[in-house]
mmCIF file of C-alpha atoms in Angstrom:
data_model
loop_
_atom_site.group_PDB
_atom_site.id
_atom_site.type_symbol
_atom_site.label_atom_id
_atom_site.label_comp_id
_atom_site.label_asym_id
_atom_site.label_seq_id
_atom_site.Cartn_x
_atom_site.Cartn_y
_atom_site.Cartn_z
ATOM 1 C CA MET A 1423 -24.051 -8.226 -22.944
ATOM 2 C CA GLY A 1424 -21.206 -8.354 -25.498
ATOM 3 C CA VAL A 1425 -18.800 -5.619 -26.574
ATOM 4 C CA MET A 1426 -20.676 -2.338 -26.672
ATOM 5 C CA ASP A 1427 -20.112 0.837 -28.635
ATOM 6 C CA PHE A 1428 -20.509 3.578 -26.055
ATOM 7 C CA GLU A 1429 -21.439 7.127 -26.906
ATOM 8 C CA ARG A 1430 -19.924 9.771 -24.665
ATOM 9 C CA ARG A 1431 -22.085 12.635 -23.467
ATOM 10 C CA ARG A 1432 -21.381 16.059 -24.909
ATOM 11 C CA ASP A 1433 -20.097 17.180 -21.510
ATOM 12 C CA TRP A 1434 -18.222 13.937 -20.784
ATOM 13 C CA ARG A 1435 -15.008 15.727 -19.795
ATOM 14 C CA ALA A 1436 -16.778 17.835 -17.166
ATOM 15 C CA GLN A 1437 -18.728 14.794 -15.949
ATOM 16 C CA LEU A 1438 -15.534 12.747 -15.649
ATOM 17 C CA ILE A 1439 -13.736 15.519 -13.736
ATOM 18 C CA ALA A 1440 -16.753 15.800 -11.406
ATOM 19 C CA TYR A 1441 -16.632 12.043 -10.796
ATOM 20 C CA LEU A 1442 -12.880 12.059 -10.094
ATOM 21 C CA THR A 1443 -13.380 14.969 -7.695
ATOM 22 C CA GLU A 1444 -16.240 13.094 -5.987
ATOM 23 C CA VAL A 1445 -14.163 9.973 -5.296
ATOM 24 C CA GLN A 1446 -11.002 11.842 -4.322
ATOM 25 C CA GLY A 1447 -10.339 11.269 -0.635
ATOM 26 C CA GLN A 1448 -12.637 8.240 -0.427
ATOM 27 C CA PRO A 1449 -11.066 4.941 0.635
ATOM 28 C CA PHE A 1450 -10.735 1.831 -1.502
ATOM 29 C CA THR A 1451 -13.700 -0.347 -0.524
ATOM 30 C CA TRP A 1452 -14.374 -3.790 -1.989
ATOM 31 C CA GLY A 1453 -17.779 -3.924 -3.679
ATOM 32 C CA THR A 1454 -18.324 -0.168 -3.455
ATOM 33 C CA LEU A 1455 -15.231 1.662 -4.683
ATOM 34 C CA ASP A 1456 -12.536 -0.757 -5.800
ATOM 35 C CA CYS A 1457 -10.589 -0.601 -9.073
ATOM 36 C CA ALA A 1458 -13.313 -2.196 -11.196
ATOM 37 C CA LEU A 1459 -16.219 -0.236 -9.739
ATOM 38 C CA PHE A 1460 -14.164 2.969 -9.966
ATOM 39 C CA ALA A 1461 -13.644 2.309 -13.701
ATOM 40 C CA CYS A 1462 -17.347 1.522 -14.113
ATOM 41 C CA GLY A 1463 -18.163 4.809 -12.375
ATOM 42 C CA ALA A 1464 -15.953 6.653 -14.855
ATOM 43 C CA VAL A 1465 -17.743 4.996 -17.777
ATOM 44 C CA ARG A 1466 -21.095 5.916 -16.234
ATOM 45 C CA ALA A 1467 -20.012 9.543 -15.746
ATOM 46 C CA GLN A 1468 -19.053 9.780 -19.419
ATOM 47 C CA THR A 1469 -21.871 7.784 -21.006
ATOM 48 C CA GLY A 1470 -24.704 7.309 -18.529
ATOM 49 C CA VAL A 1471 -24.332 3.520 -18.854
ATOM 50 C CA ASP A 1472 -24.015 1.614 -15.555
ATOM 51 C CA MET A 1473 -21.748 -1.324 -16.413
ATOM 52 C CA ALA A 1474 -21.572 -2.302 -12.725
ATOM 53 C CA LYS A 1475 -25.267 -3.129 -12.442
ATOM 54 C CA GLY A 1476 -25.442 -6.502 -10.732
ATOM 55 C CA TRP A 1477 -21.754 -6.517 -9.771
ATOM 56 C CA ARG A 1478 -21.764 -4.492 -6.541
ATOM 57 C CA GLY A 1479 -22.160 -5.950 -3.076
ATOM 58 C CA TYR A 1480 -19.160 -8.197 -2.446
ATOM 59 C CA ARG A 1481 -17.050 -7.190 0.557
ATOM 60 C CA THR A 1482 -13.648 -8.792 0.046
ATOM 61 C CA ALA A 1483 -11.075 -9.586 -2.616
ATOM 62 C CA LYS A 1484 -12.202 -13.219 -2.458
ATOM 63 C CA GLY A 1485 -15.819 -12.153 -2.913
ATOM 64 C CA SER A 1486 -14.844 -10.109 -5.959
ATOM 65 C CA LEU A 1487 -12.961 -13.020 -7.480
ATOM 66 C CA ARG A 1488 -15.831 -15.394 -6.687
ATOM 67 C CA LYS A 1489 -18.263 -13.085 -8.511
ATOM 68 C CA LEU A 1490 -15.910 -12.734 -11.506
ATOM 69 C CA ARG A 1491 -15.396 -16.494 -11.763
ATOM 70 C CA ALA A 1492 -19.129 -17.168 -11.484
ATOM 71 C CA ALA A 1493 -19.558 -14.919 -14.528
ATOM 72 C CA GLY A 1494 -16.831 -16.810 -16.419
ATOM 73 C CA PHE A 1495 -13.943 -14.354 -15.993
ATOM 74 C CA ALA A 1496 -10.521 -14.927 -14.464
ATOM 75 C CA ASN A 1497 -9.942 -11.240 -13.667
ATOM 76 C CA VAL A 1498 -11.189 -7.672 -14.199
ATOM 77 C CA GLU A 1499 -9.353 -7.314 -17.503
ATOM 78 C CA GLU A 1500 -11.292 -10.244 -18.972
ATOM 79 C CA ALA A 1501 -14.558 -8.793 -17.646
ATOM 80 C CA ALA A 1502 -13.801 -5.382 -19.179
ATOM 81 C CA ALA A 1503 -12.844 -7.017 -22.493
ATOM 82 C CA ALA A 1504 -16.280 -8.638 -22.616
ATOM 83 C CA VAL A 1505 -18.035 -5.252 -22.821
ATOM 84 C CA LEU A 1506 -15.482 -2.637 -23.923
ATOM 85 C CA PRO A 1507 -13.587 -2.526 -27.231
ATOM 86 C CA ARG A 1508 -9.800 -2.802 -26.984
ATOM 87 C CA ALA A 1509 -8.076 0.521 -27.566
ATOM 88 C CA ALA A 1510 -5.380 0.833 -30.208
ATOM 89 C CA ARG A 1511 -4.336 4.053 -28.477
ATOM 90 C CA LEU A 1512 -5.600 5.200 -25.097
ATOM 91 C CA ARG A 1513 -7.208 8.638 -24.851
ATOM 92 C CA PRO A 1514 -8.463 10.626 -21.866
ATOM 93 C CA GLY A 1515 -11.431 8.892 -20.280
ATOM 94 C CA ASP A 1516 -10.510 5.439 -21.576
ATOM 95 C CA ILE A 1517 -10.039 2.521 -19.192
ATOM 96 C CA ALA A 1518 -6.436 1.385 -18.687
ATOM 97 C CA VAL A 1519 -5.199 -1.940 -17.375
ATOM 98 C CA ILE A 1520 -2.605 -1.700 -14.621
ATOM 99 C CA ASP A 1521 -0.508 -4.749 -13.793
ATOM 100 C CA THR A 1522 -0.203 -5.312 -10.036
ATOM 101 C CA ASP A 1523 1.223 -8.077 -7.863
ATOM 102 C CA GLU A 1524 -2.361 -9.273 -7.305
ATOM 103 C CA GLY A 1525 -3.198 -9.274 -11.026
ATOM 104 C CA PRO A 1526 -4.665 -6.701 -13.409
ATOM 105 C CA ALA A 1527 -6.455 -3.647 -12.056
ATOM 106 C CA LEU A 1528 -8.408 -0.952 -13.894
ATOM 107 C CA GLY A 1529 -7.910 2.799 -13.970
ATOM 108 C CA VAL A 1530 -8.951 5.852 -15.959
ATOM 109 C CA VAL A 1531 -6.681 7.671 -18.408
ATOM 110 C CA GLN A 1532 -6.197 11.408 -17.866
ATOM 111 C CA GLY A 1533 -3.407 12.903 -19.944
ATOM 112 C CA ARG A 1534 -0.101 11.191 -19.172
ATOM 113 C CA PHE A 1535 -1.529 9.566 -16.043
ATOM 114 C CA VAL A 1536 -3.864 6.769 -15.089
ATOM 115 C CA TYR A 1537 -6.051 7.377 -12.053
ATOM 116 C CA ALA A 1538 -6.745 4.256 -10.040
ATOM 117 C CA MET A 1539 -8.094 3.250 -6.646
ATOM 118 C CA THR A 1540 -5.344 1.812 -4.456
ATOM 119 C CA TYR A 1541 -5.638 -0.068 -1.153
ATOM 120 C CA GLU A 1542 -3.209 2.244 0.577
ATOM 121 C CA ASN A 1543 -4.062 5.703 -0.724
ATOM 122 C CA GLY A 1544 -7.464 5.598 -2.417
ATOM 123 C CA LEU A 1545 -7.451 7.560 -5.667
ATOM 124 C CA GLN A 1546 -3.936 7.885 -6.995
ATOM 125 C CA ALA A 1547 -2.369 9.012 -10.267
ATOM 126 C CA VAL A 1548 0.299 6.774 -11.764
ATOM 127 C CA PRO A 1549 2.307 7.576 -14.908
ATOM 128 C CA MET A 1550 0.935 5.937 -18.028
ATOM 129 C CA ALA A 1551 3.334 3.394 -19.506
ATOM 130 C CA ALA A 1552 4.342 3.591 -23.174
ATOM 131 C CA ASP A 1553 2.861 0.128 -23.735
ATOM 132 C CA GLN A 1554 -0.245 0.702 -21.589
ATOM 133 C CA ARG A 1555 -3.160 -1.430 -22.724
ATOM 134 C CA GLY A 1556 -6.826 -0.830 -22.159
ATOM 135 C CA PHE A 1557 -10.253 -0.152 -23.534
ATOM 136 C CA THR A 1558 -12.069 2.587 -25.420
ATOM 137 C CA VAL A 1559 -15.058 4.293 -23.856
#
């Protein structure tokens, strides 16, 4: 696929808010609503492009990693870097990388926070770090 230049819809902010509202209260579910598929859903809400096509369907962390490795990626950050341009400065709607004990995870920038799917609490807002890295949508 290669790094793509996405064009946001005119109403991307409203579409993104609608998506965040839709997933609020839903549990983290591997292969349906995990950190990577949540980020892909945010990109789709803003652009109409389904980056997760062909990625859904695994049911465990191991299944996710197996699918990533089969595609040539070590983690979700590498997979995102293959299709999204790196951001010099993150803006609302961009995809942020969150460092976790299990490795990098993906979230969505909203103001001073990054929204991400967590195992324990589902959708959760975490403060954006000063050195937060990520990708432009």
